[in-house]
Amino acid sequence: ETGVTQSPTHLIKTRGQQVTLRCSSQSGHNTVSWYQQALGQGPQFIFQYYREEENGRGNFPPRFSGLQFPNYSSELNVNALELDDSALYLCASSLVGSQETQYFGPGTRLLVL
Amino acid sequence: AQSVTQPDIHITVSEGASLELRCNYSYGATPYLFWYVQSPGQGLQLLLKYFSGDTLVQGIKGFEAEFKRSQSSFNLRKPSVHWSDAAEYFCAVDLTGGGNKLTFGTGTQLKVEL
């Protein structure tokens, strides 16, 4: 059991809307990473947060933004939704440092119509 | 371009048969290497990882993987597959050293015939 939870499990939005996805990290973990997994693809790294600051970003536009809170929960915000944003969004938590295992949540499936 | 390649999109094996899933990477240096499994409706579960040292690593559920620097490969193996192993398998690499900014391959879907 990973202990990483995400909400909601499923979400339907329309193009142009904004969405907020939430993640609760495993107890004791201070780093959270977000990934986008399109249908039939592997997950793609969006960004990572450590101590409430962005700590690395993948090839995603600024309309993808995030927050990490003092209790290490996290949000992924996506503005101006596009059809291609339809995907499974995964968060993963870990302890910063070398060789720490990253634990993934079950994901939020977002459908943009 | 740096990448992770899983050449087999789908693989079907009979229960009890051996399994090998291929993974190749293209990086100048040796990255940290991982294998994850994803069952329908589930998040990703780490099977095993390689950072350094012994090139044959053991993981959970009876899986093992061998790092071959000369071939830039990190293939996943299991001597006897169980029906419950049916899932999607992802190879991933991390160049940052922390093990938590991963680049994934496109995955291999494993089907197990009874």
PDB file of C-alpha atoms in Angstrom:
ATOM      1  CA  GLU A   1       0.000   0.000   0.000  1.00  0.00           C
ATOM      2  CA  THR A   2       1.574   3.237  -1.183  1.00  0.00           C
ATOM      3  CA  GLY A   3      -0.367   5.712   0.926  1.00  0.00           C
ATOM      4  CA  VAL A   4      -0.577   8.246  -1.907  1.00  0.00           C
ATOM      5  CA  THR A   5      -4.134   9.327  -2.606  1.00  0.00           C
ATOM      6  CA  GLN A   6      -5.578  11.444  -5.397  1.00  0.00           C
ATOM      7  CA  SER A   7      -8.902  13.156  -5.938  1.00  0.00           C
ATOM      8  CA  PRO A   8     -11.120  13.080  -7.797  1.00  0.00           C
ATOM      9  CA  THR A   9     -10.811   9.717  -9.508  1.00  0.00           C
ATOM     10  CA  HIS A  10     -12.543  10.894 -12.666  1.00  0.00           C
ATOM     11  CA  LEU A  11     -13.370  14.307 -14.050  1.00  0.00           C
ATOM     12  CA  ILE A  12     -15.032  15.667 -17.168  1.00  0.00           C
ATOM     13  CA  LYS A  13     -14.397  19.229 -18.320  1.00  0.00           C
ATOM     14  CA  THR A  14     -14.964  21.231 -21.469  1.00  0.00           C
ATOM     15  CA  ARG A  15     -12.347  22.927 -23.571  1.00  0.00           C
ATOM     16  CA  GLY A  16     -11.241  26.278 -22.144  1.00  0.00           C
ATOM     17  CA  GLN A  17     -12.159  25.455 -18.568  1.00  0.00           C
ATOM     18  CA  GLN A  18      -9.776  25.207 -15.640  1.00  0.00           C
ATOM     19  CA  VAL A  19      -9.220  22.158 -13.454  1.00  0.00           C
ATOM     20  CA  THR A  20      -7.576  21.424 -10.108  1.00  0.00           C
ATOM     21  CA  LEU A  21      -6.384  17.952  -9.204  1.00  0.00           C
ATOM     22  CA  ARG A  22      -5.315  17.023  -5.696  1.00  0.00           C
ATOM     23  CA  CYS A  23      -2.774  14.674  -4.218  1.00  0.00           C
ATOM     24  CA  SER A  24      -2.007  13.643  -0.678  1.00  0.00           C
ATOM     25  CA  SER A  25       1.529  12.389  -0.266  1.00  0.00           C
ATOM     26  CA  GLN A  26       2.637   9.400   1.696  1.00  0.00           C
ATOM     27  CA  SER A  27       3.364  10.254   5.300  1.00  0.00           C
ATOM     28  CA  GLY A  28       6.878  11.631   5.783  1.00  0.00           C
ATOM     29  CA  HIS A  29       7.483  12.378   2.106  1.00  0.00           C
ATOM     30  CA  ASN A  30       8.548  15.914   1.232  1.00  0.00           C
ATOM     31  CA  THR A  31       8.672  15.731  -2.554  1.00  0.00           C
ATOM     32  CA  VAL A  32       5.823  15.344  -4.976  1.00  0.00           C
ATOM     33  CA  SER A  33       6.014  14.848  -8.724  1.00  0.00           C
ATOM     34  CA  TRP A  34       3.198  15.018 -11.258  1.00  0.00           C
ATOM     35  CA  TYR A  35       2.981  13.012 -14.464  1.00  0.00           C
ATOM     36  CA  GLN A  36       0.603  13.002 -17.411  1.00  0.00           C
ATOM     37  CA  GLN A  37      -0.194   9.653 -19.020  1.00  0.00           C
ATOM     38  CA  ALA A  38      -2.044   9.860 -22.316  1.00  0.00           C
ATOM     39  CA  LEU A  39      -3.896   6.789 -23.528  1.00  0.00           C
ATOM     40  CA  GLY A  40      -1.467   4.148 -24.764  1.00  0.00           C
ATOM     41  CA  GLN A  41       1.585   6.107 -23.661  1.00  0.00           C
ATOM     42  CA  GLY A  42       4.006   6.096 -20.794  1.00  0.00           C
ATOM     43  CA  PRO A  43       3.769   8.786 -18.119  1.00  0.00           C
ATOM     44  CA  GLN A  44       5.416  12.118 -18.889  1.00  0.00           C
ATOM     45  CA  PHE A  45       7.010  14.208 -16.155  1.00  0.00           C
ATOM     46  CA  ILE A  46       5.196  17.517 -15.662  1.00  0.00           C
ATOM     47  CA  PHE A  47       6.977  18.997 -12.649  1.00  0.00           C
ATOM     48  CA  GLN A  48       8.164  18.346  -9.137  1.00  0.00           C
ATOM     49  CA  TYR A  49       7.720  20.255  -5.897  1.00  0.00           C
ATOM     50  CA  TYR A  50      10.050  20.184  -2.920  1.00  0.00           C
ATOM     51  CA  ARG A  51       9.527  22.321   0.159  1.00  0.00           C
ATOM     52  CA  GLU A  52       6.723  24.171  -1.608  1.00  0.00           C
ATOM     53  CA  GLU A  53       8.959  25.275  -4.491  1.00  0.00           C
ATOM     54  CA  GLU A  54       9.005  23.981  -8.036  1.00  0.00           C
ATOM     55  CA  ASN A  55      12.064  21.756  -8.380  1.00  0.00           C
ATOM     56  CA  GLY A  56      12.215  20.805 -12.021  1.00  0.00           C
ATOM     57  CA  ARG A  57       9.785  20.892 -14.895  1.00  0.00           C
ATOM     58  CA  GLY A  58       9.208  18.812 -17.975  1.00  0.00           C
ATOM     59  CA  ASN A  59       8.138  19.997 -21.401  1.00  0.00           C
ATOM     60  CA  PHE A  60       4.760  21.406 -20.393  1.00  0.00           C
ATOM     61  CA  PRO A  61       3.423  24.941 -20.956  1.00  0.00           C
ATOM     62  CA  PRO A  62       2.907  27.459 -18.135  1.00  0.00           C
ATOM     63  CA  ARG A  63      -0.833  26.798 -18.055  1.00  0.00           C
ATOM     64  CA  PHE A  64       0.172  23.711 -16.075  1.00  0.00           C
ATOM     65  CA  SER A  65       0.969  24.919 -12.581  1.00  0.00           C
ATOM     66  CA  GLY A  66       1.187  23.441  -9.152  1.00  0.00           C
ATOM     67  CA  LEU A  67       1.225  24.026  -5.455  1.00  0.00           C
ATOM     68  CA  GLN A  68       2.640  22.100  -2.548  1.00  0.00           C
ATOM     69  CA  PHE A  69       1.342  22.790   0.938  1.00  0.00           C
ATOM     70  CA  PRO A  70       3.125  22.590   4.306  1.00  0.00           C
ATOM     71  CA  ASN A  71       1.445  19.276   5.001  1.00  0.00           C
ATOM     72  CA  TYR A  72       2.972  18.019   1.713  1.00  0.00           C
ATOM     73  CA  SER A  73      -0.335  17.730  -0.065  1.00  0.00           C
ATOM     74  CA  SER A  74      -0.257  19.069  -3.571  1.00  0.00           C
ATOM     75  CA  GLU A  75      -2.381  20.458  -6.375  1.00  0.00           C
ATOM     76  CA  LEU A  76      -2.022  20.400 -10.124  1.00  0.00           C
ATOM     77  CA  ASN A  77      -3.838  23.213 -11.910  1.00  0.00           C
ATOM     78  CA  VAL A  78      -4.448  23.298 -15.620  1.00  0.00           C
ATOM     79  CA  ASN A  79      -5.858  26.436 -17.242  1.00  0.00           C
ATOM     80  CA  ALA A  80      -7.457  26.837 -20.653  1.00  0.00           C
ATOM     81  CA  LEU A  81      -8.008  23.112 -21.073  1.00  0.00           C
ATOM     82  CA  GLU A  82      -7.386  21.604 -24.491  1.00  0.00           C
ATOM     83  CA  LEU A  83      -8.674  18.326 -25.884  1.00  0.00           C
ATOM     84  CA  ASP A  84      -5.150  16.886 -25.735  1.00  0.00           C
ATOM     85  CA  ASP A  85      -5.096  17.402 -21.986  1.00  0.00           C
ATOM     86  CA  SER A  86      -7.344  14.349 -21.691  1.00  0.00           C
ATOM     87  CA  ALA A  87      -5.191  11.856 -19.816  1.00  0.00           C
ATOM     88  CA  LEU A  88      -4.520  10.062 -16.555  1.00  0.00           C
ATOM     89  CA  TYR A  89      -2.712  12.377 -14.156  1.00  0.00           C
ATOM     90  CA  LEU A  90      -0.480  10.662 -11.641  1.00  0.00           C
ATOM     91  CA  CYS A  91       1.197  12.086  -8.617  1.00  0.00           C
ATOM     92  CA  ALA A  92       4.101  10.454  -6.864  1.00  0.00           C
ATOM     93  CA  SER A  93       5.733  11.230  -3.556  1.00  0.00           C
ATOM     94  CA  SER A  94       9.166  10.512  -2.186  1.00  0.00           C
ATOM     95  CA  LEU A  95      11.790  11.718   0.220  1.00  0.00           C
ATOM     96  CA  VAL A  96      14.316  13.989  -1.407  1.00  0.00           C
ATOM     97  CA  GLY A  97      17.734  12.483  -1.753  1.00  0.00           C
ATOM     98  CA  SER A  98      19.511   9.843  -3.680  1.00  0.00           C
ATOM     99  CA  GLN A  99      17.969   6.504  -4.393  1.00  0.00           C
ATOM    100  CA  GLU A 100      14.650   7.122  -2.752  1.00  0.00           C
ATOM    101  CA  THR A 101      11.723   5.148  -4.099  1.00  0.00           C
ATOM    102  CA  GLN A 102       8.887   7.144  -5.582  1.00  0.00           C
ATOM    103  CA  TYR A 103       5.370   5.976  -4.707  1.00  0.00           C
ATOM    104  CA  PHE A 104       2.558   6.621  -7.151  1.00  0.00           C
ATOM    105  CA  GLY A 105      -1.081   7.323  -6.506  1.00  0.00           C
ATOM    106  CA  PRO A 106      -3.896   5.701  -8.528  1.00  0.00           C
ATOM    107  CA  GLY A 107      -4.353   8.782 -10.685  1.00  0.00           C
ATOM    108  CA  THR A 108      -7.121  11.103 -11.798  1.00  0.00           C
ATOM    109  CA  ARG A 109      -8.581  10.475 -15.221  1.00  0.00           C
ATOM    110  CA  LEU A 110      -9.455  13.738 -16.934  1.00  0.00           C
ATOM    111  CA  LEU A 111     -11.616  13.909 -20.019  1.00  0.00           C
ATOM    112  CA  VAL A 112     -11.802  17.204 -21.899  1.00  0.00           C
ATOM    113  CA  LEU A 113     -14.739  17.556 -24.304  1.00  0.00           C
TER     114      LEU A 113
ATOM    115  CA  ALA B   1      17.614  12.784 -28.374  1.00  0.00           C
ATOM    116  CA  GLN B   2      17.558  11.088 -25.037  1.00  0.00           C
ATOM    117  CA  SER B   3      14.954   8.337 -24.958  1.00  0.00           C
ATOM    118  CA  VAL B   4      13.744   5.084 -23.540  1.00  0.00           C
ATOM    119  CA  THR B   5      12.593   2.431 -25.985  1.00  0.00           C
ATOM    120  CA  GLN B   6      10.417  -0.555 -25.305  1.00  0.00           C
ATOM    121  CA  PRO B   7      10.313  -2.306 -28.681  1.00  0.00           C
ATOM    122  CA  ASP B   8       7.450  -4.662 -27.878  1.00  0.00           C
ATOM    123  CA  ILE B   9       4.038  -3.046 -27.573  1.00  0.00           C
ATOM    124  CA  HIS B  10       2.255  -6.317 -26.807  1.00  0.00           C
ATOM    125  CA  ILE B  11       3.557  -9.671 -25.625  1.00  0.00           C
ATOM    126  CA  THR B  12       1.554 -12.840 -25.020  1.00  0.00           C
ATOM    127  CA  VAL B  13       2.965 -15.749 -23.041  1.00  0.00           C
ATOM    128  CA  SER B  14       1.497 -18.915 -21.601  1.00  0.00           C
ATOM    129  CA  GLU B  15       1.244 -19.279 -17.878  1.00  0.00           C
ATOM    130  CA  GLY B  16       4.368 -20.967 -16.568  1.00  0.00           C
ATOM    131  CA  ALA B  17       6.493 -19.840 -19.481  1.00  0.00           C
ATOM    132  CA  SER B  18       9.469 -17.555 -19.102  1.00  0.00           C
ATOM    133  CA  LEU B  19       9.263 -13.856 -19.874  1.00  0.00           C
ATOM    134  CA  GLU B  20      11.665 -11.210 -21.082  1.00  0.00           C
ATOM    135  CA  LEU B  21      10.627  -7.610 -21.685  1.00  0.00           C
ATOM    136  CA  ARG B  22      13.101  -5.408 -23.499  1.00  0.00           C
ATOM    137  CA  CYS B  23      14.208  -1.902 -22.651  1.00  0.00           C
ATOM    138  CA  ASN B  24      16.862   0.207 -24.312  1.00  0.00           C
ATOM    139  CA  TYR B  25      17.953   3.710 -23.450  1.00  0.00           C
ATOM    140  CA  SER B  26      19.987   6.304 -25.284  1.00  0.00           C
ATOM    141  CA  TYR B  27      21.991   8.441 -22.903  1.00  0.00           C
ATOM    142  CA  GLY B  28      25.637   9.317 -22.721  1.00  0.00           C
ATOM    143  CA  ALA B  29      26.023   8.239 -19.135  1.00  0.00           C
ATOM    144  CA  THR B  30      24.476   5.384 -17.200  1.00  0.00           C
ATOM    145  CA  PRO B  31      21.161   6.590 -15.830  1.00  0.00           C
ATOM    146  CA  TYR B  32      19.268   5.238 -12.897  1.00  0.00           C
ATOM    147  CA  LEU B  33      16.999   2.507 -14.287  1.00  0.00           C
ATOM    148  CA  PHE B  34      13.590   1.317 -13.170  1.00  0.00           C
ATOM    149  CA  TRP B  35      10.832  -1.093 -14.055  1.00  0.00           C
ATOM    150  CA  TYR B  36       7.251  -0.311 -13.031  1.00  0.00           C
ATOM    151  CA  VAL B  37       4.049  -2.304 -13.453  1.00  0.00           C
ATOM    152  CA  GLN B  38       0.583  -0.832 -13.935  1.00  0.00           C
ATOM    153  CA  SER B  39      -2.588  -2.867 -13.593  1.00  0.00           C
ATOM    154  CA  PRO B  40      -5.920  -1.505 -14.879  1.00  0.00           C
ATOM    155  CA  GLY B  41      -7.203   1.259 -12.643  1.00  0.00           C
ATOM    156  CA  GLN B  42      -4.049   1.169 -10.545  1.00  0.00           C
ATOM    157  CA  GLY B  43      -1.107   3.453 -10.118  1.00  0.00           C
ATOM    158  CA  LEU B  44       2.417   2.448 -10.939  1.00  0.00           C
ATOM    159  CA  GLN B  45       4.167  -0.051  -8.700  1.00  0.00           C
ATOM    160  CA  LEU B  46       7.951  -0.277  -8.592  1.00  0.00           C
ATOM    161  CA  LEU B  47       9.248  -3.741  -9.470  1.00  0.00           C
ATOM    162  CA  LEU B  48      12.976  -3.057  -9.231  1.00  0.00           C
ATOM    163  CA  LYS B  49      15.656  -0.444  -9.739  1.00  0.00           C
ATOM    164  CA  TYR B  50      19.316  -0.229 -10.667  1.00  0.00           C
ATOM    165  CA  PHE B  51      21.609   2.527  -9.484  1.00  0.00           C
ATOM    166  CA  SER B  52      25.045   0.913  -9.442  1.00  0.00           C
ATOM    167  CA  GLY B  53      26.892  -2.229  -8.482  1.00  0.00           C
ATOM    168  CA  ASP B  54      25.762  -5.714  -9.371  1.00  0.00           C
ATOM    169  CA  THR B  55      24.220  -5.568 -12.828  1.00  0.00           C
ATOM    170  CA  LEU B  56      21.644  -8.269 -12.037  1.00  0.00           C
ATOM    171  CA  VAL B  57      18.989  -6.876  -9.746  1.00  0.00           C
ATOM    172  CA  GLN B  58      16.206  -8.736  -8.020  1.00  0.00           C
ATOM    173  CA  GLY B  59      12.789  -7.241  -7.555  1.00  0.00           C
ATOM    174  CA  ILE B  60       9.401  -8.057  -6.174  1.00  0.00           C
ATOM    175  CA  LYS B  61       7.039 -10.745  -7.468  1.00  0.00           C
ATOM    176  CA  GLY B  62       9.938 -12.883  -8.736  1.00  0.00           C
ATOM    177  CA  PHE B  63      11.145 -10.389 -11.342  1.00  0.00           C
ATOM    178  CA  GLU B  64      14.765  -9.619 -12.113  1.00  0.00           C
ATOM    179  CA  ALA B  65      16.519  -7.332 -14.572  1.00  0.00           C
ATOM    180  CA  GLU B  66      20.003  -7.188 -16.006  1.00  0.00           C
ATOM    181  CA  PHE B  67      21.815  -3.991 -16.879  1.00  0.00           C
ATOM    182  CA  LYS B  68      24.084  -4.334 -19.903  1.00  0.00           C
ATOM    183  CA  ARG B  69      26.120  -1.197 -20.465  1.00  0.00           C
ATOM    184  CA  SER B  70      27.476  -2.345 -23.829  1.00  0.00           C
ATOM    185  CA  GLN B  71      23.957  -2.780 -25.182  1.00  0.00           C
ATOM    186  CA  SER B  72      22.364   0.147 -23.300  1.00  0.00           C
ATOM    187  CA  SER B  73      19.732  -2.299 -22.159  1.00  0.00           C
ATOM    188  CA  PHE B  74      17.873  -3.129 -18.977  1.00  0.00           C
ATOM    189  CA  ASN B  75      15.669  -6.123 -19.779  1.00  0.00           C
ATOM    190  CA  LEU B  76      13.140  -7.481 -17.332  1.00  0.00           C
ATOM    191  CA  ARG B  77      12.833 -11.234 -16.834  1.00  0.00           C
ATOM    192  CA  LYS B  78      10.748 -13.726 -14.958  1.00  0.00           C
ATOM    193  CA  PRO B  79      11.361 -17.494 -15.121  1.00  0.00           C
ATOM    194  CA  SER B  80       7.721 -18.551 -14.763  1.00  0.00           C
ATOM    195  CA  VAL B  81       4.826 -16.201 -15.450  1.00  0.00           C
ATOM    196  CA  HIS B  82       1.606 -16.294 -13.447  1.00  0.00           C
ATOM    197  CA  TRP B  83      -1.788 -15.220 -14.767  1.00  0.00           C
ATOM    198  CA  SER B  84      -1.763 -12.349 -12.267  1.00  0.00           C
ATOM    199  CA  ASP B  85       1.285 -10.874 -14.016  1.00  0.00           C
ATOM    200  CA  ALA B  86      -0.921  -9.665 -16.867  1.00  0.00           C
ATOM    201  CA  ALA B  87      -0.490  -5.868 -16.815  1.00  0.00           C
ATOM    202  CA  GLU B  88       1.408  -3.076 -18.511  1.00  0.00           C
ATOM    203  CA  TYR B  89       5.103  -2.778 -17.811  1.00  0.00           C
ATOM    204  CA  PHE B  90       7.090   0.425 -18.062  1.00  0.00           C
ATOM    205  CA  CYS B  91      10.820   0.921 -18.152  1.00  0.00           C
ATOM    206  CA  ALA B  92      12.013   4.289 -16.871  1.00  0.00           C
ATOM    207  CA  VAL B  93      15.241   6.212 -16.450  1.00  0.00           C
ATOM    208  CA  ASP B  94      16.338   9.115 -14.266  1.00  0.00           C
ATOM    209  CA  LEU B  95      19.381  11.234 -14.983  1.00  0.00           C
ATOM    210  CA  THR B  96      19.019  13.553 -12.021  1.00  0.00           C
ATOM    211  CA  GLY B  97      20.244  11.133  -9.432  1.00  0.00           C
ATOM    212  CA  GLY B  98      17.284  11.386  -7.139  1.00  0.00           C
ATOM    213  CA  GLY B  99      15.163   8.681  -8.670  1.00  0.00           C
ATOM    214  CA  ASN B 100      12.111  10.898  -8.816  1.00  0.00           C
ATOM    215  CA  LYS B 101      12.149  12.704 -12.184  1.00  0.00           C
ATOM    216  CA  LEU B 102      11.506   9.816 -14.480  1.00  0.00           C
ATOM    217  CA  THR B 103      11.415   9.407 -18.234  1.00  0.00           C
ATOM    218  CA  PHE B 104       9.253   6.456 -19.173  1.00  0.00           C
ATOM    219  CA  GLY B 105       9.099   4.220 -22.196  1.00  0.00           C
ATOM    220  CA  THR B 106       5.794   3.668 -23.970  1.00  0.00           C
ATOM    221  CA  GLY B 107       5.155   0.417 -22.162  1.00  0.00           C
ATOM    222  CA  THR B 108       4.670  -3.263 -22.985  1.00  0.00           C
ATOM    223  CA  GLN B 109       1.253  -4.819 -22.489  1.00  0.00           C
ATOM    224  CA  LEU B 110       1.606  -8.376 -21.199  1.00  0.00           C
ATOM    225  CA  LYS B 111      -1.147 -10.912 -21.775  1.00  0.00           C
ATOM    226  CA  VAL B 112      -0.970 -14.300 -20.069  1.00  0.00           C
ATOM    227  CA  GLU B 113      -2.749 -17.252 -21.619  1.00  0.00           C
ATOM    228  CA  LEU B 114      -3.981 -19.960 -19.292  1.00  0.00           C
TER     229      LEU B 114
END
